[in-house]
Tab-separated table of C-alpha atoms in Angstrom:
chain	number	residue	atom	x	y	z
A	101	MET	CA	118.470	71.343	225.389
A	102	LYS	CA	120.916	74.086	226.290
A	103	ILE	CA	123.919	74.394	228.646
A	104	SER	CA	125.250	77.593	230.138
A	105	GLU	CA	127.739	79.760	228.510
A	106	LYS	CA	130.304	78.836	231.196
A	107	GLN	CA	129.722	75.111	230.506
A	108	ALA	CA	129.919	75.593	226.704
A	109	LYS	CA	133.378	77.333	227.002
A	110	LYS	CA	134.594	74.493	229.330
A	111	LEU	CA	133.285	71.840	226.928
A	112	ILE	CA	135.093	73.491	223.987
A	113	PHE	CA	138.346	73.757	225.828
A	114	ASP	CA	138.131	70.159	227.114
A	115	LEU	CA	137.389	68.781	223.531
A	116	VAL	CA	140.390	70.691	222.228
A	117	LYS	CA	142.758	69.531	224.942
A	118	TYR	CA	141.699	66.037	225.699
A	119	SER	CA	139.452	64.489	223.050
A	120	ASP	CA	140.532	62.111	220.312
A	121	HIS	CA	140.205	64.587	217.427
A	122	SER	CA	142.385	64.624	214.332
A	123	ASN	CA	143.835	68.084	214.965
A	124	ARG	CA	145.760	67.324	218.068
A	125	SER	CA	149.021	68.052	216.393
A	126	LEU	CA	147.825	71.561	215.865
A	127	THR	CA	146.282	72.178	219.312
A	128	ASP	CA	148.277	70.186	221.849
A	129	GLY	CA	149.677	72.537	224.506
A	130	LEU	CA	147.560	75.500	223.614
A	131	LYS	CA	146.289	77.630	226.430
A	132	ASN	CA	142.651	78.753	226.518
A	133	LYS	CA	143.235	82.257	225.080
A	134	THR	CA	145.258	80.711	222.308
A	135	ILE	CA	142.522	78.189	221.651
A	136	GLU	CA	140.149	81.126	221.211
A	137	GLN	CA	142.501	82.729	218.668
A	138	TRP	CA	142.862	79.351	216.819
A	139	PHE	CA	139.153	79.095	216.273
A	140	GLU	CA	139.115	82.836	215.090
A	141	GLN	CA	141.913	82.146	212.644
A	142	ASN	CA	139.810	79.193	211.301
A	143	LYS	CA	136.836	81.412	210.632
A	144	TYR	CA	134.890	80.560	213.833
A	145	PRO	CA	134.459	83.621	215.981
A	146	PHE	CA	134.817	82.398	219.518
A	147	LYS	CA	131.873	84.226	220.947
A	148	ARG	CA	129.600	82.853	218.241
A	149	LEU	CA	131.088	79.364	218.730
A	150	VAL	CA	130.242	79.402	222.416
A	151	SER	CA	126.750	80.562	221.709
A	152	ASP	CA	126.323	77.737	219.154
A	153	THR	CA	127.789	75.238	221.522
A	154	ARG	CA	125.160	76.019	224.142
A	155	ASP	CA	122.732	74.122	221.914
A	156	TRP	CA	123.351	70.527	223.086
A	157	GLU	CA	122.938	69.165	219.517
A	158	TYR	CA	125.627	71.376	218.101
A	159	THR	CA	128.914	69.669	217.053
A	160	VAL	CA	132.054	71.656	217.799
A	161	PRO	CA	134.007	71.968	214.600
A	162	PHE	CA	137.557	70.543	214.139
A	163	VAL	CA	137.776	68.983	217.621
A	164	GLU	CA	134.671	66.787	218.219
A	165	ASN	CA	135.029	63.291	216.980
A	166	THR	CA	131.319	62.013	217.031
A	167	MET	CA	132.207	58.353	216.074
A	168	ASP	CA	131.256	56.005	218.881
A	169	SER	CA	133.120	52.982	220.096
A	170	LYS	CA	131.810	50.693	217.271
A	171	VAL	CA	133.250	49.991	213.930
A	172	TYR	CA	130.582	49.246	211.293
A	173	ILE	CA	131.767	46.838	208.641
A	174	ARG	CA	129.640	46.081	205.646
A	175	GLY	CA	128.380	42.474	205.647
A	176	ALA	CA	130.142	41.807	209.015
A	177	GLY	CA	127.950	43.778	211.496
A	178	ILE	CA	129.343	45.787	214.300
A	179	ILE	CA	132.619	45.344	216.203
A	180	ASN	CA	133.289	47.017	219.543
A	181	VAL	CA	136.695	48.674	219.566
A	182	SER	CA	137.039	48.295	223.362
A	183	ASP	CA	134.886	46.781	226.058
A	184	TYR	CA	134.932	49.784	228.351
A	185	GLN	CA	134.094	52.231	225.684
A	186	GLY	CA	131.169	49.998	224.389
A	187	GLU	CA	130.044	49.690	227.958
A	188	PHE	CA	130.150	53.425	228.373
A	189	ASP	CA	128.149	54.095	225.269
A	190	SER	CA	125.578	51.552	226.530
A	191	ALA	CA	125.365	53.311	229.884
A	192	LEU	CA	124.569	56.634	228.034
A	193	ALA	CA	121.803	54.863	226.170
A	194	TYR	CA	120.334	53.639	229.484
A	195	ARG	CA	120.654	57.164	230.844
A	196	ASP	CA	118.645	58.482	227.979
A	197	LEU	CA	116.008	55.725	228.516
A	198	THR	CA	115.735	56.821	232.147
A	199	ILE	CA	115.207	60.387	231.210
A	200	ASN	CA	112.670	59.780	228.351
A	201	ASN	CA	110.473	57.042	229.784
A	202	ALA	CA	107.242	58.165	231.352
A	203	ASP	CA	106.788	55.085	233.540
A	204	ILE	CA	108.669	55.498	236.864
A	205	THR	CA	109.311	51.750	237.173
A	206	ALA	CA	110.807	51.533	233.787
A	207	CYS	CA	112.894	54.658	234.483
A	208	TYR	CA	114.260	53.031	237.585
A	209	VAL	CA	115.158	49.843	235.818
A	210	ALA	CA	116.996	51.950	233.124
A	211	TYR	CA	118.762	53.900	235.838
A	212	TYR	CA	119.909	50.591	237.426
A	213	ALA	CA	121.247	49.491	234.062
A	214	CYS	CA	122.996	52.823	233.579
A	215	ILE	CA	124.842	53.054	236.867
A	216	THR	CA	125.858	49.353	236.825
A	217	THR	CA	127.143	49.603	233.305
A	218	LEU	CA	129.047	52.800	234.139
A	219	PHE	CA	130.871	51.045	236.969
A	220	ALA	CA	131.500	48.062	234.650
A	221	SER	CA	133.006	50.367	232.123
A	222	LEU	CA	135.363	51.847	234.674
A	223	THR	CA	136.396	48.455	235.948
A	224	SER	CA	137.076	47.321	232.338
A	225	TYR	CA	139.023	50.591	231.726
A	226	LEU	CA	141.337	49.958	234.778
A	227	SER	CA	141.852	46.408	233.793
A	228	ALA	CA	142.843	47.329	230.276
A	229	LYS	CA	145.359	49.876	231.675
A	230	ALA	CA	146.795	47.344	234.049
A	231	GLU	CA	147.100	44.762	231.275
A	232	ALA	CA	148.894	47.233	229.025
A	233	TYR	CA	151.237	48.292	231.985
A	234	ASN	CA	152.091	44.611	232.650
A	235	ILE	CA	153.351	44.063	229.104
A	236	ASP	CA	156.251	46.435	229.627
A	237	ASN	CA	156.999	46.506	233.312
A	238	ALA	CA	158.352	43.928	235.747
A	239	ASP	CA	156.531	45.317	238.821
A	240	MET	CA	153.219	43.933	237.529
A	241	ILE	CA	149.819	44.896	238.672
A	242	ASP	CA	147.819	42.016	240.014
A	243	ASN	CA	144.840	42.266	237.719
A	244	GLU	CA	143.647	38.805	238.436
A	245	ASP	CA	142.836	39.389	242.061
A	246	LYS	CA	139.092	40.057	241.941
A	247	SER	CA	138.953	40.697	245.722
A	248	VAL	CA	140.546	44.061	245.308
A	249	SER	CA	137.847	46.656	245.518
A	250	LEU	CA	137.260	49.274	242.871
A	251	GLU	CA	138.236	52.041	245.313
A	252	ASP	CA	141.560	50.271	246.004
A	253	ARG	CA	142.191	49.736	242.342
A	254	VAL	CA	141.945	53.513	241.832
A	255	SER	CA	143.950	54.424	244.907
A	256	GLN	CA	146.655	51.760	244.444
A	257	TRP	CA	146.861	51.319	240.678
A	258	VAL	CA	146.781	54.887	239.512
A	259	PRO	CA	150.095	55.984	241.227
A	260	ILE	CA	151.772	53.019	239.575
A	261	LEU	CA	150.306	53.732	236.167
A	262	THR	CA	151.142	57.491	236.367
A	263	ALA	CA	154.591	57.339	238.031
A	264	GLY	CA	153.389	58.757	241.257
A	265	LYS	CA	150.274	60.798	240.486
A	266	ALA	CA	147.083	60.249	242.392
A	267	LEU	CA	143.388	61.007	242.048
A	268	ASP	CA	142.065	63.606	244.464
A	269	MET	CA	139.965	61.672	246.894
A	270	ASN	CA	138.982	64.510	249.136
A	271	ASN	CA	136.532	66.259	246.862
A	272	LYS	CA	132.835	66.126	246.082
A	273	SER	CA	133.310	63.937	243.011
A	274	TRP	CA	134.952	61.112	245.051
A	275	ALA	CA	132.284	61.470	247.757
A	276	LEU	CA	129.545	61.090	245.125
A	277	PHE	CA	131.557	58.226	243.496
A	278	THR	CA	131.786	56.170	246.607
A	279	ALA	CA	128.046	56.788	247.402
A	280	GLN	CA	127.204	55.682	243.941
A	281	LEU	CA	129.399	52.641	244.102
A	282	ALA	CA	127.567	51.634	247.302
A	283	GLU	CA	124.272	52.109	245.674
A	284	CYS	CA	125.314	50.137	242.657
A	285	ASN	CA	126.440	47.230	244.877
A	286	THR	CA	123.161	47.353	246.633
A	287	LEU	CA	121.177	47.437	243.459
A	288	VAL	CA	123.055	44.477	242.088
A	289	GLY	CA	122.308	42.504	245.189
A	290	LYS	CA	118.641	43.387	245.003
A	291	ALA	CA	118.541	42.495	241.286
A	292	HIS	CA	119.960	39.019	242.066
A	293	ALA	CA	117.442	38.569	244.838
A	294	SER	CA	114.337	39.781	243.052
A	295	ASN	CA	114.715	39.583	239.325
A	296	PRO	CA	113.065	40.288	236.787
A	297	THR	CA	111.555	43.363	238.520
A	298	LEU	CA	113.361	45.972	240.510
A	299	ALA	CA	111.274	47.948	243.046
A	300	THR	CA	111.505	51.709	242.834
A	301	ASP	CA	112.255	52.012	246.534
A	302	GLY	CA	109.607	54.709	246.758
A	303	LEU	CA	111.646	57.132	244.668
A	304	SER	CA	109.857	60.048	243.191
A	305	SER	CA	110.520	61.259	239.563
A	306	ALA	CA	112.261	64.298	241.050
A	307	GLN	CA	114.510	62.061	243.204
A	308	LEU	CA	115.397	59.830	240.278
A	309	ALA	CA	116.184	62.917	238.156
A	310	ALA	CA	118.545	64.146	240.877
A	311	LYS	CA	120.345	60.828	240.960
A	312	VAL	CA	120.806	61.099	237.138
A	313	ASN	CA	122.224	64.554	237.528
A	314	ASP	CA	124.567	63.383	240.191
A	315	LEU	CA	126.100	60.739	237.828
A	316	ARG	CA	127.891	63.679	236.132
A	317	GLY	CA	129.575	64.763	239.212
A	318	GLY	CA	130.398	61.313	240.533
A	319	ILE	CA	131.257	58.273	238.506
A	320	ILE	CA	131.368	60.185	235.121
A	321	SER	CA	133.777	62.875	236.551
A	322	ILE	CA	135.977	60.246	238.142
A	323	MET	CA	136.252	58.396	234.744
A	324	TYR	CA	137.063	61.746	233.084
A	325	GLU	CA	139.661	62.614	235.625
A	326	LEU	CA	141.315	59.215	235.389
A	327	HIS	CA	141.620	59.576	231.594
A	328	VAL	CA	143.296	62.996	232.118
A	329	LEU	CA	145.611	61.709	234.747
A	330	LEU	CA	146.545	58.632	232.694
A	331	ASN	CA	147.105	60.959	229.662
A	332	ASP	CA	144.529	59.068	227.474
A	333	GLU	CA	142.737	60.764	224.649
A	334	ILE	CA	139.107	60.894	225.641
A	335	LYS	CA	136.071	60.009	223.521
A	336	SER	CA	133.833	63.071	223.061
A	337	GLN	CA	130.942	61.062	224.532
A	338	LEU	CA	132.616	60.984	227.906
A	339	ILE	CA	133.596	64.657	227.816
A	340	ARG	CA	130.076	65.610	226.820
A	341	ALA	CA	128.676	63.434	229.619
A	342	VAL	CA	130.386	65.631	232.146
A	343	TYR	CA	128.523	68.677	230.834
A	344	PHE	CA	125.117	66.955	230.141
A	345	PRO	CA	122.230	69.423	230.697
A	346	ASP	CA	120.308	69.181	233.970
A	347	VAL	CA	117.490	66.515	234.042
A	348	TYR	CA	114.275	67.834	235.522
A	349	VAL	CA	110.651	66.695	235.925
A	350	SER	CA	108.309	68.659	233.634
A	351	GLU	CA	105.069	70.069	234.907
A	352	ALA	CA	103.075	67.482	232.920
A	353	ALA	CA	104.777	64.701	234.913
């Protein structure tokens, strides 16, 4: 799989600026042109690096931490470092199942698991941020009130967590996000009513592929933007998810 040259450049810059790599002390605050020079100085000509990064399997040197959210301990199994990161990793696994399964019903079930787990991850992330905030601040965020909608948590909590900053809710990403949240809530309701099988609702493979592609611009982009707003180092898996190659239906399908 390949991404465009423009996407590859953006991916590199985002990994440098926002990801949880070990060279942050050397790269924090660098502008794009200086980032290009930094790679050149470290024996990676930037044009070649961009060309290599277009290959989706390529790992960007120095700035891409490929470790997932799990810690593997010999004899003790696997420990998730955080709920929301573990949920996000699971959502990506469901996304891949959606893409790679030849059966449309199985694809739809995997898509349902993907979108619901993405929203669970975002909910867990906001809860974790609220809990951390409440430890050090008297004006506590009411994280126990489950009646507060996810949209309200974003609109009301983010300005508190960022000393006044707010997420842009007048763009395409937010419109996709709210539509996907409504779809997620509908799917959850149907699953409770009709388990163990989810109907495909007459979706074609092409329509399902479009839904998977829209996840990048909706819920995934919102999660990315929130991490940037809240000044959190971002796992490379989330940054990459923003630039994931287009999903399409092959002729054989």
